[in-house]
Amino acid sequence: MRANLGTKIKQSNTLCKKFKFALDKCVERPKIGAIKVIQLNNYILTILQLAECKQELSRALDEQRYIFETEIERLNRSNQIQCATLDSKLAEAEKTVEELIRDKKILEATLSKDTNEKELSKEISSLNTALEMKSTEIRTLRHLNAKLQLKVDDIPAKEIDISKLKHRVHEMKNLIDQKNITEKILRAKFEELQRSARNEAVVSESVRKENDLLRYKIEEMESSTSEGEPSKINHTIKYGTPVTSHLRATRLYRSERRPGTSTSDQSTINSDLMTRSLVSLYQEQGRNRCTRENIDTIYTPEGTFIAKNDGCTERLLFDDAHDADDEGTPRL
């Protein structure tokens, strides 16, 4: 029974070490994949097995304690009975010895007066034999009494073992309580990680869709602008919108794509602003398509001018050496 108890305690210690190792890994890695979730579930099953092992250990310790207590009570009762029996036998033997001694003295006193010496000598020899038998029985009883006394001396050692086992049971209960607390903490962390993973998946999906939309709009805008620079200039002057608005929108998109420390909310706001600017640009292009053929472009060393239907001209671009947008930055 003790060997089985030691084996179960070793198994529980091994399971505790595995659980601690799993806890360290979970703390080191804030994101958990599907495989890690399965492993964590396996470790939770291990904790349940540990609880079952604790119950088995408790039952085994209760059985062992009950066996030890029953054995001690039985030994105490048998020892008391045997001691009382031996004491009574010893008292009776001592009384018998005293009586035999008195009888011997009486017989020895009468032996000198008796004329039949042969019969008296035989009777004395028989009494001596009886005395020797009683002496041998007394020695045997004393030997048995000494053995029982040794067994009684072993009882404190058994009580010490029982106290040690009780202390061990208390330690195991404390260990199981700690494991339960750790299991609750891990379960809460696991749920928190699942929630954060779902939130990150939703945010990443929305960001991916926004990026795909912006990429599609930028590609469509670049393809529309590749048809010719004069058409873009005409559209800009007709409605009083600078040609460089497209370039500024492109630079705004590129600046938004630079790595930074902004949060997901800021990126969502910036993407909404970019979407509105692109929509306004598409509206301007749609309005200007109908008047593209009614505008004349004049190229001079001072710059590029456009003649509208009303006869007035407006300057469109700077000269080539100083080609810049409205903000003073060179054109891309």
GROMACS .gro file of C-alpha atoms in nm:
model
  332
    1MET     CA    1   0.000   0.000   0.000
    2ARG     CA    2   0.285   0.242   0.080
    3ALA     CA    3   0.452   0.167  -0.256
    4ASN     CA    4   0.130   0.248  -0.444
    5LEU     CA    5   0.090   0.567  -0.242
    6GLY     CA    6   0.445   0.680  -0.329
    7THR     CA    7   0.389   0.604  -0.698
    8LYS     CA    8   0.070   0.811  -0.705
    9ILE     CA    9   0.245   1.101  -0.531
   10LYS     CA   10   0.525   1.091  -0.790
   11GLN     CA   11   0.268   1.091  -1.072
   12SER     CA   12   0.092   1.392  -0.920
   13ASN     CA   13   0.425   1.579  -0.892
   14THR     CA   14   0.502   1.503  -1.258
   15LEU     CA   15   0.161   1.633  -1.366
   16CYS     CA   16   0.219   1.949  -1.160
   17LYS     CA   17   0.551   2.010  -1.337
   18LYS     CA   18   0.388   1.967  -1.679
   19PHE     CA   19   0.112   2.207  -1.584
   20LYS     CA   20   0.364   2.468  -1.465
   21PHE     CA   21   0.560   2.434  -1.790
   22ALA     CA   22   0.238   2.486  -1.991
   23LEU     CA   23   0.158   2.794  -1.781
   24ASP     CA   24   0.501   2.946  -1.852
   25LYS     CA   25   0.457   2.888  -2.225
   26CYS     CA   26   0.115   3.047  -2.222
   27VAL     CA   27   0.247   3.357  -2.042
   28GLU     CA   28   0.540   3.393  -2.282
   29ARG     CA   29   0.324   3.382  -2.596
   30PRO     CA   30   0.027   3.624  -2.594
   31LYS     CA   31  -0.127   3.475  -2.914
   32ILE     CA   32  -0.247   3.118  -2.927
   33GLY     CA   33  -0.316   2.915  -3.239
   34ALA     CA   34  -0.547   2.623  -3.284
   35ILE     CA   35  -0.277   2.370  -3.193
   36LYS     CA   36  -0.190   2.560  -2.876
   37VAL     CA   37  -0.556   2.568  -2.777
   38ILE     CA   38  -0.573   2.190  -2.814
   39GLN     CA   39  -0.259   2.153  -2.604
   40LEU     CA   40  -0.405   2.379  -2.337
   41ASN     CA   41  -0.722   2.168  -2.335
   42ASN     CA   42  -0.503   1.860  -2.289
   43TYR     CA   43  -0.336   2.027  -1.993
   44ILE     CA   44  -0.677   2.108  -1.846
   45LEU     CA   45  -0.768   1.739  -1.879
   46THR     CA   46  -0.440   1.663  -1.700
   47ILE     CA   47  -0.555   1.888  -1.413
   48LEU     CA   48  -0.880   1.694  -1.394
   49GLN     CA   49  -0.679   1.372  -1.380
   50LEU     CA   50  -0.476   1.528  -1.100
   51ALA     CA   51  -0.797   1.600  -0.907
   52GLU     CA   52  -0.904   1.237  -0.952
   53CYS     CA   53  -0.560   1.125  -0.836
   54LYS     CA   54  -0.602   1.349  -0.530
   55GLN     CA   55  -0.933   1.181  -0.450
   56GLU     CA   56  -0.775   0.838  -0.488
   57LEU     CA   57  -0.488   0.943  -0.261
   58SER     CA   58  -0.733   1.073  -0.002
   59ARG     CA   59  -0.927   0.747  -0.009
   60ALA     CA   60  -0.604   0.545   0.013
   61LEU     CA   61  -0.483   0.755   0.306
   62ASP     CA   62  -0.818   0.717   0.483
   63GLU     CA   63  -0.806   0.341   0.434
   64GLN     CA   64  -0.444   0.326   0.553
   65ARG     CA   65  -0.523   0.541   0.855
   66TYR     CA   66  -0.826   0.326   0.939
   67ILE     CA   67  -0.614   0.009   0.906
   68PHE     CA   68  -0.340   0.154   1.127
   69GLU     CA   69  -0.585   0.271   1.393
   70THR     CA   70  -0.765  -0.063   1.392
   71GLU     CA   71  -0.436  -0.250   1.418
   72ILE     CA   72  -0.318  -0.028   1.704
   73GLU     CA   73  -0.642  -0.075   1.894
   74ARG     CA   74  -0.626  -0.449   1.841
   75LEU     CA   75  -0.264  -0.462   1.955
   76ASN     CA   76  -0.345  -0.252   2.261
   77ARG     CA   77  -0.636  -0.474   2.357
   78SER     CA   78  -0.442  -0.795   2.297
   79ASN     CA   79  -0.144  -0.654   2.485
   80GLN     CA   80  -0.357  -0.557   2.780
   81ILE     CA   81  -0.525  -0.897   2.782
   82GLN     CA   82  -0.194  -1.082   2.756
   83CYS     CA   83  -0.032  -0.863   3.021
   84ALA     CA   84  -0.324  -0.922   3.256
   85THR     CA   85  -0.311  -1.296   3.184
   86LEU     CA   86   0.064  -1.308   3.236
   87ASP     CA   87   0.037  -1.105   3.555
   88SER     CA   88  -0.228  -1.341   3.690
   89LYS     CA   89  -0.026  -1.645   3.586
   90LEU     CA   90   0.287  -1.496   3.735
   91ALA     CA   91   0.106  -1.425   4.063
   92GLU     CA   92  -0.034  -1.777   4.067
   93ALA     CA   93   0.308  -1.922   3.990
   94GLU     CA   94   0.467  -1.718   4.266
   95LYS     CA   95   0.200  -1.836   4.506
   96THR     CA   96   0.255  -2.192   4.391
   97VAL     CA   97   0.631  -2.156   4.436
   98GLU     CA   98   0.579  -2.018   4.783
   99GLU     CA   99   0.347  -2.306   4.864
  100LEU     CA  100   0.594  -2.553   4.720
  101ILE     CA  101   0.873  -2.399   4.921
  102ARG     CA  102   0.664  -2.423   5.234
  103ASP     CA  103   0.573  -2.781   5.145
  104LYS     CA  104   0.938  -2.857   5.080
  105LYS     CA  105   1.035  -2.718   5.415
  106ILE     CA  106   0.759  -2.915   5.582
  107LEU     CA  107   0.862  -3.229   5.397
  108GLU     CA  108   1.225  -3.175   5.478
  109ALA     CA  109   1.129  -3.124   5.843
  110THR     CA  110   0.923  -3.440   5.846
  111LEU     CA  111   1.185  -3.624   5.641
  112SER     CA  112   1.423  -3.632   5.934
  113LYS     CA  113   1.150  -3.783   6.145
  114ASP     CA  114   1.032  -4.028   5.886
  115THR     CA  115   1.185  -4.370   5.898
  116ASN     CA  116   1.117  -4.451   5.538
  117GLU     CA  117   1.395  -4.250   5.373
  118LYS     CA  118   1.350  -4.401   5.028
  119GLU     CA  119   0.989  -4.293   4.992
  120LEU     CA  120   1.067  -3.949   5.125
  121SER     CA  121   1.357  -3.907   4.882
  122LYS     CA  122   1.133  -4.000   4.589
  123GLU     CA  123   0.873  -3.755   4.705
  124ILE     CA  124   1.135  -3.483   4.736
  125SER     CA  125   1.267  -3.555   4.389
  126SER     CA  126   0.915  -3.527   4.246
  127LEU     CA  127   0.867  -3.198   4.424
  128ASN     CA  128   1.198  -3.075   4.289
  129THR     CA  129   1.091  -3.175   3.939
  130ALA     CA  130   0.763  -2.986   3.981
  131LEU     CA  131   0.953  -2.686   4.109
  132GLU     CA  132   1.185  -2.694   3.808
  133MET     CA  133   0.885  -2.715   3.574
  134LYS     CA  134   0.723  -2.418   3.739
  135SER     CA  135   1.050  -2.226   3.723
  136THR     CA  136   1.080  -2.306   3.350
  137GLU     CA  137   0.720  -2.190   3.295
  138ILE     CA  138   0.792  -1.868   3.483
  139ARG     CA  139   1.099  -1.801   3.269
  140THR     CA  140   0.892  -1.864   2.954
  141LEU     CA  141   0.624  -1.623   3.073
  142ARG     CA  142   0.884  -1.360   3.150
  143HIS     CA  143   1.031  -1.400   2.801
  144LEU     CA  144   0.686  -1.356   2.645
  145ASN     CA  145   0.627  -1.053   2.863
  146ALA     CA  146   0.954  -0.899   2.737
  147LYS     CA  147   0.849  -0.958   2.374
  148LEU     CA  148   0.512  -0.795   2.434
  149GLN     CA  149   0.687  -0.501   2.596
  150LEU     CA  150   0.897  -0.459   2.281
  151LYS     CA  151   0.581  -0.456   2.072
  152VAL     CA  152   0.434  -0.192   2.302
  153ASP     CA  153   0.749   0.015   2.249
  154ASP     CA  154   0.682   0.002   1.870
  155ILE     CA  155   0.345   0.177   1.913
  156PRO     CA  156   0.495   0.533   1.942
  157ALA     CA  157   0.682   0.477   1.616
  158LYS     CA  158   0.354   0.379   1.449
  159GLU     CA  159   0.191   0.691   1.588
  160ILE     CA  160   0.477   0.901   1.446
  161ASP     CA  161   0.421   0.740   1.105
  162ILE     CA  162   0.051   0.821   1.128
  163SER     CA  163   0.126   1.185   1.212
  164LYS     CA  164   0.364   1.204   0.915
  165LEU     CA  165   0.095   1.065   0.686
  166LYS     CA  166  -0.155   1.319   0.819
  167HIS     CA  167   0.094   1.599   0.752
  168ARG     CA  168   0.146   1.464   0.402
  169VAL     CA  169  -0.229   1.460   0.343
  170HIS     CA  170  -0.247   1.824   0.455
  171GLU     CA  171   0.032   1.917   0.213
  172MET     CA  172  -0.143   1.736  -0.072
  173LYS     CA  173  -0.467   1.922   0.003
  174ASN     CA  174  -0.282   2.256  -0.007
  175LEU     CA  175  -0.119   2.156  -0.334
  176ILE     CA  176  -0.456   2.063  -0.487
  177ASP     CA  177  -0.600   2.399  -0.375
  178GLN     CA  178  -0.311   2.582  -0.541
  179LYS     CA  179  -0.365   2.383  -0.860
  180ASN     CA  180  -0.735   2.472  -0.860
  181ILE     CA  181  -0.654   2.843  -0.822
  182THR     CA  182  -0.398   2.819  -1.104
  183GLU     CA  183  -0.653   2.640  -1.321
  184LYS     CA  184  -0.906   2.921  -1.270
  185ILE     CA  185  -0.644   3.186  -1.358
  186LEU     CA  186  -0.543   2.995  -1.673
  187ARG     CA  187  -0.904   2.953  -1.776
  188ALA     CA  188  -0.965   3.328  -1.741
  189LYS     CA  189  -0.649   3.406  -1.942
  190PHE     CA  190  -0.752   3.155  -2.207
  191GLU     CA  191  -1.093   3.318  -2.247
  192GLU     CA  192  -0.931   3.663  -2.263
  193LEU     CA  193  -0.690   3.544  -2.533
  194GLN     CA  194  -0.978   3.399  -2.732
  195ARG     CA  195  -1.166   3.729  -2.716
  196SER     CA  196  -0.856   3.927  -2.819
  197ALA     CA  197  -0.792   3.683  -3.106
  198ARG     CA  198  -1.148   3.725  -3.232
  199ASN     CA  199  -1.125   4.104  -3.206
  200GLU     CA  200  -0.793   4.108  -3.391
  201ALA     CA  201  -0.937   3.883  -3.661
  202VAL     CA  202  -1.231   4.120  -3.711
  203VAL     CA  203  -1.003   4.426  -3.718
  204SER     CA  204  -0.757   4.263  -3.959
  205GLU     CA  205  -1.042   4.158  -4.189
  206SER     CA  206  -1.184   4.512  -4.195
  207VAL     CA  207  -0.838   4.660  -4.257
  208ARG     CA  208  -0.776   4.409  -4.536
  209LYS     CA  209  -1.105   4.499  -4.704
  210GLU     CA  210  -1.028   4.871  -4.673
  211ASN     CA  211  -0.679   4.819  -4.817
  212ASP     CA  212  -0.821   4.618  -5.108
  213LEU     CA  213  -1.076   4.893  -5.176
  214LEU     CA  214  -0.811   5.166  -5.164
  215ARG     CA  215  -0.573   4.966  -5.381
  216TYR     CA  216  -0.848   4.911  -5.637
  217LYS     CA  217  -0.940   5.280  -5.638
  218ILE     CA  218  -0.575   5.389  -5.667
  219GLU     CA  219  -0.516   5.149  -5.957
  220GLU     CA  220  -0.830   5.274  -6.131
  221MET     CA  221  -0.723   5.634  -6.073
  222GLU     CA  222  -0.373   5.568  -6.206
  223SER     CA  223  -0.514   5.393  -6.513
  224SER     CA  224  -0.747   5.687  -6.578
  225THR     CA  225  -0.463   5.939  -6.537
  226SER     CA  226  -0.240   5.744  -6.776
  227GLU     CA  227  -0.465   5.844  -7.072
  228GLY     CA  228  -0.300   6.184  -7.098
  229GLU     CA  229  -0.178   6.478  -6.893
  230PRO     CA  230  -0.362   6.752  -7.093
  231SER     CA  231  -0.703   6.600  -7.019
  232LYS     CA  232  -0.631   6.608  -6.647
  233ILE     CA  233  -0.519   6.970  -6.672
  234ASN     CA  234  -0.839   7.068  -6.853
  235HIS     CA  235  -1.055   6.904  -6.589
  236THR     CA  236  -0.874   7.086  -6.313
  237ILE     CA  237  -0.896   7.437  -6.459
  238LYS     CA  238  -1.260   7.403  -6.566
  239TYR     CA  239  -1.386   7.357  -6.213
  240GLY     CA  240  -1.117   7.546  -6.029
  241THR     CA  241  -0.965   7.228  -5.879
  242PRO     CA  242  -0.584   7.197  -5.883
  243VAL     CA  243  -0.438   6.911  -6.085
  244THR     CA  244  -0.215   6.826  -5.795
  245SER     CA  245  -0.510   6.712  -5.583
  246HIS     CA  246  -0.468   6.366  -5.730
  247LEU     CA  247  -0.098   6.373  -5.644
  248ARG     CA  248  -0.169   6.498  -5.294
  249ALA     CA  249  -0.424   6.220  -5.251
  250THR     CA  250  -0.162   5.972  -5.371
  251ARG     CA  251   0.093   6.113  -5.126
  252LEU     CA  252  -0.169   6.105  -4.850
  253TYR     CA  253  -0.234   5.740  -4.927
  254ARG     CA  254   0.140   5.665  -4.927
  255SER     CA  255   0.191   5.854  -4.600
  256GLU     CA  256  -0.094   5.658  -4.446
  257ARG     CA  257   0.071   5.334  -4.554
  258ARG     CA  258   0.396   5.419  -4.371
  259PRO     CA  259   0.455   5.210  -4.057
  260GLY     CA  260   0.368   5.385  -3.734
  261THR     CA  261   0.226   5.342  -3.388
  262SER     CA  262  -0.137   5.449  -3.463
  263THR     CA  263  -0.418   5.236  -3.335
  264SER     CA  264  -0.685   5.058  -3.536
  265ASP     CA  265  -0.937   5.340  -3.471
  266GLN     CA  266  -0.705   5.605  -3.622
  267SER     CA  267  -0.640   5.388  -3.928
  268THR     CA  268  -1.016   5.350  -3.976
  269ILE     CA  269  -1.067   5.730  -3.960
  270ASN     CA  270  -0.783   5.792  -4.208
  271SER     CA  271  -0.920   5.532  -4.448
  272ASP     CA  272  -1.264   5.702  -4.434
  273LEU     CA  273  -1.106   6.039  -4.519
  274MET     CA  274  -0.914   5.883  -4.808
  275THR     CA  275  -1.228   5.720  -4.940
  276ARG     CA  276  -1.417   6.052  -4.936
  277SER     CA  277  -1.132   6.233  -5.118
  278LEU     CA  278  -1.121   5.962  -5.386
  279VAL     CA  279  -1.498   5.980  -5.433
  280SER     CA  280  -1.481   6.360  -5.478
  281LEU     CA  281  -1.199   6.315  -5.733
  282TYR     CA  282  -1.407   6.064  -5.931
  283GLN     CA  283  -1.701   6.307  -5.932
  284GLU     CA  284  -1.480   6.587  -6.069
  285GLN     CA  285  -1.349   6.359  -6.342
  286GLY     CA  286  -1.704   6.259  -6.440
  287ARG     CA  287  -1.816   6.624  -6.463
  288ASN     CA  288  -1.513   6.727  -6.667
  289ARG     CA  289  -1.541   6.455  -6.932
  290CYS     CA  290  -1.819   6.639  -7.112
  291THR     CA  291  -1.612   6.963  -7.152
  292ARG     CA  292  -1.279   6.803  -7.241
  293GLU     CA  293  -1.309   6.876  -7.614
  294ASN     CA  294  -1.397   7.250  -7.571
  295ILE     CA  295  -1.067   7.357  -7.411
  296ASP     CA  296  -0.749   7.466  -7.590
  297THR     CA  297  -0.407   7.424  -7.428
  298ILE     CA  298  -0.126   7.679  -7.486
  299TYR     CA  299   0.231   7.594  -7.392
  300THR     CA  300   0.469   7.892  -7.326
  301PRO     CA  301   0.809   7.930  -7.157
  302GLU     CA  302   0.634   8.098  -6.864
  303GLY     CA  303   0.398   7.804  -6.814
  304THR     CA  304   0.099   7.621  -6.960
  305PHE     CA  305  -0.231   7.806  -7.021
  306ILE     CA  306  -0.579   7.686  -7.118
  307ALA     CA  307  -0.825   7.886  -7.330
  308LYS     CA  308  -1.189   7.828  -7.238
  309ASN     CA  309  -1.499   7.893  -7.450
  310ASP     CA  310  -1.540   8.243  -7.303
  311GLY     CA  311  -1.201   8.351  -7.444
  312CYS     CA  312  -1.013   8.396  -7.118
  313THR     CA  313  -0.706   8.193  -7.028
  314GLU     CA  314  -0.586   8.056  -6.700
  315ARG     CA  315  -0.239   7.940  -6.604
  316LEU     CA  316  -0.220   7.568  -6.533
  317LEU     CA  317   0.139   7.470  -6.463
  318PHE     CA  318   0.465   7.626  -6.360
  319ASP     CA  319   0.756   7.619  -6.601
  320ASP     CA  320   0.945   7.295  -6.633
  321ALA     CA  321   1.237   7.404  -6.419
  322HIS     CA  322   1.005   7.483  -6.126
  323ASP     CA  323   0.724   7.235  -6.170
  324ALA     CA  324   0.552   7.215  -5.833
  325ASP     CA  325   0.209   7.173  -5.685
  326ASP     CA  326   0.004   7.424  -5.488
  327GLU     CA  327   0.186   7.344  -5.167
  328GLY     CA  328   0.531   7.417  -5.318
  329THR     CA  329   0.643   7.057  -5.333
  330PRO     CA  330   0.785   6.912  -5.660
  331ARG     CA  331   0.551   6.705  -5.869
  332LEU     CA  332   0.598   6.329  -5.871
   0.00000   0.00000   0.00000
